[in-house]
mmCIF file of N, CA and C in Angstrom:
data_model
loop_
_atom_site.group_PDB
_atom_site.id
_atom_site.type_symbol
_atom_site.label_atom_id
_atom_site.label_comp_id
_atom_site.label_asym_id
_atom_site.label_seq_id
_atom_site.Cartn_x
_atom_site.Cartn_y
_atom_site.Cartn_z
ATOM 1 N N UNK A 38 55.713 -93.608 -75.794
ATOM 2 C CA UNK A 38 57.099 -93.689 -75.386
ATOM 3 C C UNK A 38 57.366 -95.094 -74.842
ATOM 4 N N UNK A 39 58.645 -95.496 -75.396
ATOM 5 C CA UNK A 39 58.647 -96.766 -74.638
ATOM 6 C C UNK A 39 59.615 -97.158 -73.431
ATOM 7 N N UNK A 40 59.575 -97.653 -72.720
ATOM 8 C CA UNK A 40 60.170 -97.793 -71.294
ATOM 9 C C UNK A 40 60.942 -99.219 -71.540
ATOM 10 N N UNK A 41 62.336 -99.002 -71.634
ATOM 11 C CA UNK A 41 63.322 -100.132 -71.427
ATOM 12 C C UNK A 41 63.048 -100.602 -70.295
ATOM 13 N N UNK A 42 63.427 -101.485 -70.248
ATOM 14 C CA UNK A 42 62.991 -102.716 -68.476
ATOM 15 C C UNK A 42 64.879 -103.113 -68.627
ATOM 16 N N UNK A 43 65.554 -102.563 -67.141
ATOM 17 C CA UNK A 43 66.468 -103.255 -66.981
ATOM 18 C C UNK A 43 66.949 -104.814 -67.138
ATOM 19 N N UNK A 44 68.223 -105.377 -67.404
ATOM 20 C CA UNK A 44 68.217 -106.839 -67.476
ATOM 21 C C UNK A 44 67.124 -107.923 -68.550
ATOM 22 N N UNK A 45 66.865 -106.815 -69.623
ATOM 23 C CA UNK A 45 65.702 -107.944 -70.451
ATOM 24 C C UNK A 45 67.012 -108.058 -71.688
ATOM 25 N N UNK A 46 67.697 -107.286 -71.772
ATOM 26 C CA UNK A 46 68.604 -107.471 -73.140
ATOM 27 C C UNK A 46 67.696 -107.290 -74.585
ATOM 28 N N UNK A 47 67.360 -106.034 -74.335
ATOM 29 C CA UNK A 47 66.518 -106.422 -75.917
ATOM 30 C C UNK A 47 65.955 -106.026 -75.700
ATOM 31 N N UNK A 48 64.619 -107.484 -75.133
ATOM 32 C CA UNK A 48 63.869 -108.418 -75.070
ATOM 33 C C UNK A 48 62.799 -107.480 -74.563
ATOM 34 N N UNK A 49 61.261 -107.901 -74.447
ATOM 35 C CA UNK A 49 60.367 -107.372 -73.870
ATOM 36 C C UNK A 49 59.320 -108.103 -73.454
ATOM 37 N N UNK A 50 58.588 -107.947 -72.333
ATOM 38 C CA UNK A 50 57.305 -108.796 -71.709
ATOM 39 C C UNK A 50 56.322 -108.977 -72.471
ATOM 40 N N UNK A 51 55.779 -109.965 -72.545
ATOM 41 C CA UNK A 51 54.423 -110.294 -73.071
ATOM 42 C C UNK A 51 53.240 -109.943 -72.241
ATOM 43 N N UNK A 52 52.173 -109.765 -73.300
ATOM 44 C CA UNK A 52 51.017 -109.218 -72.096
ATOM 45 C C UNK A 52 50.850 -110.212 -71.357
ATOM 46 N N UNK A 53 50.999 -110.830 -71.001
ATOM 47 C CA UNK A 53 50.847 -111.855 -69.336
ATOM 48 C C UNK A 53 52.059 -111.874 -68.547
ATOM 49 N N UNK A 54 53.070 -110.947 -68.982
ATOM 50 C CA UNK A 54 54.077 -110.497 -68.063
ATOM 51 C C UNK A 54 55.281 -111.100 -68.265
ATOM 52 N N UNK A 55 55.155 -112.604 -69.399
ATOM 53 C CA UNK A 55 56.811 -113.512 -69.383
ATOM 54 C C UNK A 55 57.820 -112.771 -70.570
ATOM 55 N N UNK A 56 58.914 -113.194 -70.571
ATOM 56 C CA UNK A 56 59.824 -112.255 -71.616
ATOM 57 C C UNK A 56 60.052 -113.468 -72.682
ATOM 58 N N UNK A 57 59.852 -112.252 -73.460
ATOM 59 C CA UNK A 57 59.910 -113.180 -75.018
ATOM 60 C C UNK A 57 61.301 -113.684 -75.312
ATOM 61 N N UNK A 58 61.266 -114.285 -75.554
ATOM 62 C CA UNK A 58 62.814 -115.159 -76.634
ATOM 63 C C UNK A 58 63.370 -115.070 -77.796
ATOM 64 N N UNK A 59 64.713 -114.832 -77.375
ATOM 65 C CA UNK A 59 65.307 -114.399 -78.809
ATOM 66 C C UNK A 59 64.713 -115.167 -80.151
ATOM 67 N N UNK A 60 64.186 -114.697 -81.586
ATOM 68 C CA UNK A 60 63.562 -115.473 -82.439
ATOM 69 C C UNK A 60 65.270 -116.408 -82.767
ATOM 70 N N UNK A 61 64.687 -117.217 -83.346
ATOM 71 C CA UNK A 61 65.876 -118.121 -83.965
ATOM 72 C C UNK A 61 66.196 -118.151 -85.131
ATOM 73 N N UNK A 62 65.588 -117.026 -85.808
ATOM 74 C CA UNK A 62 66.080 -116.703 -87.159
ATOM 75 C C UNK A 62 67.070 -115.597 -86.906
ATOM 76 N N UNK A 63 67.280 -114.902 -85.617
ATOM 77 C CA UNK A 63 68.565 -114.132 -85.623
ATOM 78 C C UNK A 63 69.717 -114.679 -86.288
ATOM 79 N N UNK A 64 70.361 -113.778 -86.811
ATOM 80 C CA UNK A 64 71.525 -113.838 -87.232
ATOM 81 C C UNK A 64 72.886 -113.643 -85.979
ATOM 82 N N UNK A 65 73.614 -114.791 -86.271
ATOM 83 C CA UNK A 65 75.007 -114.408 -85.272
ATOM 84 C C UNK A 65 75.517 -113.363 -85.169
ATOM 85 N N UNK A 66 75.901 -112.942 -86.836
ATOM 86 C CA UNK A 66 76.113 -111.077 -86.915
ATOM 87 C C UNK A 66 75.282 -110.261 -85.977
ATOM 88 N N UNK A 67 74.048 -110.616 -85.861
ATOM 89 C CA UNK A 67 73.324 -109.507 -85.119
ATOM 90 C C UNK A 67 73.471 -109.490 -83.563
ATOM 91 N N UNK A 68 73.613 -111.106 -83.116
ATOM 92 C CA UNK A 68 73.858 -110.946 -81.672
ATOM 93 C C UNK A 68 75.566 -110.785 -81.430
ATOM 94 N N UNK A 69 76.384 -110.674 -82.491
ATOM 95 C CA UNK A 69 78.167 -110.122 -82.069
ATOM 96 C C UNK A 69 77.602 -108.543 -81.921
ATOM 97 N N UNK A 70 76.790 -107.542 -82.032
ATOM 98 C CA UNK A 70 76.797 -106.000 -82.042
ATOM 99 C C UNK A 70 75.911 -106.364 -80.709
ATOM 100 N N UNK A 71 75.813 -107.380 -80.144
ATOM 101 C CA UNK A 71 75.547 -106.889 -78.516
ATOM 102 C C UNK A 71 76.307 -107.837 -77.836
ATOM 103 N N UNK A 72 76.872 -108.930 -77.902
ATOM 104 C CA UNK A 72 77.631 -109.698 -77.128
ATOM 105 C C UNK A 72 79.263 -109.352 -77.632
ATOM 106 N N UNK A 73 78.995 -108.679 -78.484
ATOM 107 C CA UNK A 73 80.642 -108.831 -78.512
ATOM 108 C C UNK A 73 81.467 -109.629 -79.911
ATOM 109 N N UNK A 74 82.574 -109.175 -80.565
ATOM 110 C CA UNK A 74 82.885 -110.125 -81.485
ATOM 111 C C UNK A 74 83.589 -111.502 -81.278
ATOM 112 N N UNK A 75 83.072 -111.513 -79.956
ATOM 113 C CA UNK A 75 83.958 -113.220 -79.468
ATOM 114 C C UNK A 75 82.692 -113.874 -79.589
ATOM 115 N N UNK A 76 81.657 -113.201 -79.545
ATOM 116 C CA UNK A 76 80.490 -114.717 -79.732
ATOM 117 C C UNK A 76 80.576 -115.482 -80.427
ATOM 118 N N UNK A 77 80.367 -116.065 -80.490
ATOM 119 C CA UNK A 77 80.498 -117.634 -81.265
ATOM 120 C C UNK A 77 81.387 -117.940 -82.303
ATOM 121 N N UNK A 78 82.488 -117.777 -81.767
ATOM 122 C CA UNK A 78 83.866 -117.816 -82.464
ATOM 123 C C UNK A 78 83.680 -119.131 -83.273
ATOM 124 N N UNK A 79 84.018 -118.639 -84.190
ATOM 125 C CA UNK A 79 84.372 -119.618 -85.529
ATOM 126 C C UNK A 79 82.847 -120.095 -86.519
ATOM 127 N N UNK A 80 81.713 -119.459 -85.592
ATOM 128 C CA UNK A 80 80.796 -119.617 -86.151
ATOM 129 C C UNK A 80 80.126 -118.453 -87.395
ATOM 130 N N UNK A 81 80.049 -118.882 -88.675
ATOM 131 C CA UNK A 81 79.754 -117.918 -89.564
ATOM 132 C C UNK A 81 78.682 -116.604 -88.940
ATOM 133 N N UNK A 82 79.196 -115.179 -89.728
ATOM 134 C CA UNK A 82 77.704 -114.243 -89.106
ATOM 135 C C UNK A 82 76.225 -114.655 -89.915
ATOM 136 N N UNK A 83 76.287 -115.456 -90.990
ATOM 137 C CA UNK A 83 74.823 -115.302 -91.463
ATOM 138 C C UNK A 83 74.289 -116.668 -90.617
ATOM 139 N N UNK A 84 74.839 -117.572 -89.574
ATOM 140 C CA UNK A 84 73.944 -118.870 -89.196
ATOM 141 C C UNK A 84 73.034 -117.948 -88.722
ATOM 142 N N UNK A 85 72.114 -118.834 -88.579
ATOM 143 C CA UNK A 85 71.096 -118.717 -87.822
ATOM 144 C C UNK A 85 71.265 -118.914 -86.202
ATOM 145 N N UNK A 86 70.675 -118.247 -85.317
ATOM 146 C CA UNK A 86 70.645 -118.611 -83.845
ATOM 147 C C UNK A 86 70.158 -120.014 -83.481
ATOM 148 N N UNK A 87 68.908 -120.524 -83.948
ATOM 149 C CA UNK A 87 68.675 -121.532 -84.305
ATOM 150 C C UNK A 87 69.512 -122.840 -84.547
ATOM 151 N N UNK A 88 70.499 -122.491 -85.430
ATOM 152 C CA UNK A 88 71.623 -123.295 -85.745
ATOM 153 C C UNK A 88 72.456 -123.655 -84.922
ATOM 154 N N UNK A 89 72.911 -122.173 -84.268
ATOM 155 C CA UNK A 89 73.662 -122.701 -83.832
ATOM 156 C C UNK A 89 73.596 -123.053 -81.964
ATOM 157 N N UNK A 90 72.804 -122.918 -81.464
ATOM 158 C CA UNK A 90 72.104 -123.671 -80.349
ATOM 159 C C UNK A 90 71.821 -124.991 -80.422
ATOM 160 N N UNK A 91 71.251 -125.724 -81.692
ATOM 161 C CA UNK A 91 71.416 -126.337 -81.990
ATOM 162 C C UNK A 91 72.965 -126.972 -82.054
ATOM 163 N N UNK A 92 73.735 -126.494 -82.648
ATOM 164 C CA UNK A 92 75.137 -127.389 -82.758
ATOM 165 C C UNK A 92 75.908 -127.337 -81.711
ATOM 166 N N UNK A 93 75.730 -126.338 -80.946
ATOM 167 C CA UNK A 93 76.332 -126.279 -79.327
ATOM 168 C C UNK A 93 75.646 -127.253 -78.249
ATOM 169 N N UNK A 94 74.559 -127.628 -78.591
ATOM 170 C CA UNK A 94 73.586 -128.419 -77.952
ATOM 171 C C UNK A 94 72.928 -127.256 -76.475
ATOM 172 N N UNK A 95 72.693 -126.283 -76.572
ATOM 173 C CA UNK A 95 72.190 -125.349 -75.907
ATOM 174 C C UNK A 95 70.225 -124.900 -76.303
ATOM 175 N N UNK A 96 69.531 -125.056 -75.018
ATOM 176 C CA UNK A 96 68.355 -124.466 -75.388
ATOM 177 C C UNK A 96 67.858 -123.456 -75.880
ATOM 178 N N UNK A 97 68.569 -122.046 -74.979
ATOM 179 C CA UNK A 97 68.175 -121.179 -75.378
ATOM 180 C C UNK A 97 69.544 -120.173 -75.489
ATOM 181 N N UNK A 98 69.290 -119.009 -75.844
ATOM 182 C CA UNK A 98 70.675 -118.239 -75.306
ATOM 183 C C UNK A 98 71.495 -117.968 -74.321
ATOM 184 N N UNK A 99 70.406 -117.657 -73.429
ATOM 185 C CA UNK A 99 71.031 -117.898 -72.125
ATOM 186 C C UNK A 99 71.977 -118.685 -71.619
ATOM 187 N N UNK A 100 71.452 -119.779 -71.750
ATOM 188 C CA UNK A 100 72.332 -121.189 -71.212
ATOM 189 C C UNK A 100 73.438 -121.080 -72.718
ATOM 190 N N UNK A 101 73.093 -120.986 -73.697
ATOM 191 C CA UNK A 101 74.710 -120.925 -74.434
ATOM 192 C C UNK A 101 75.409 -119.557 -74.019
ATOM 193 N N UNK A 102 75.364 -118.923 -73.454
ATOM 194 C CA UNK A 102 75.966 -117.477 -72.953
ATOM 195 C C UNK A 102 76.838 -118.152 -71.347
ATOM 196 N N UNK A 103 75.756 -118.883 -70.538
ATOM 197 C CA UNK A 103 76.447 -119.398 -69.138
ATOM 198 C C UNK A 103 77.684 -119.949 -69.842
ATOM 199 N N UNK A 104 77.673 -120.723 -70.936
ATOM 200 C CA UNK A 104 78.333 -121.934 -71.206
ATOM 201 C C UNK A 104 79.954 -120.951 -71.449
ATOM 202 N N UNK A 105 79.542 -119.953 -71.741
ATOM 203 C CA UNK A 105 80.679 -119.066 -72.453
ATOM 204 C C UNK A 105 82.024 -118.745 -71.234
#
């Protein structure tokens, strides 16, 4: 059985306890069915996450989510 961990979004611990990171081959489509269809307005659903962190100039999600 698996045990959701509040506040990971997803996401899940690694065996040494840190939380893994969204891969960057996500699709935008996939993170609008949890953020919402305002995410990344104007940005196509097939980019890549990758991409578009990149073109926002953002590290990770997080910090492009603060930015929001």
């Amino acid at each position: 059985m698996s045990h959701r961990q509040p506040g990971l979004d997803g996401r899940h611990r690694n065996a040494d306890g840190t939380i893994s990171r969204k891969h960057g081959n996500t699709q935008v489509s996939t993170q609008r069915e949890t953020y919402g269809d305002g995410f990344a307005e104007g940005a196509r659903g097939d980019m890549k996450l990758s991409t578009l962190l990149k073109r926002e100039g953002a590290e990770s999600l997080s910090e492009l989510l603060k930015d929001d």
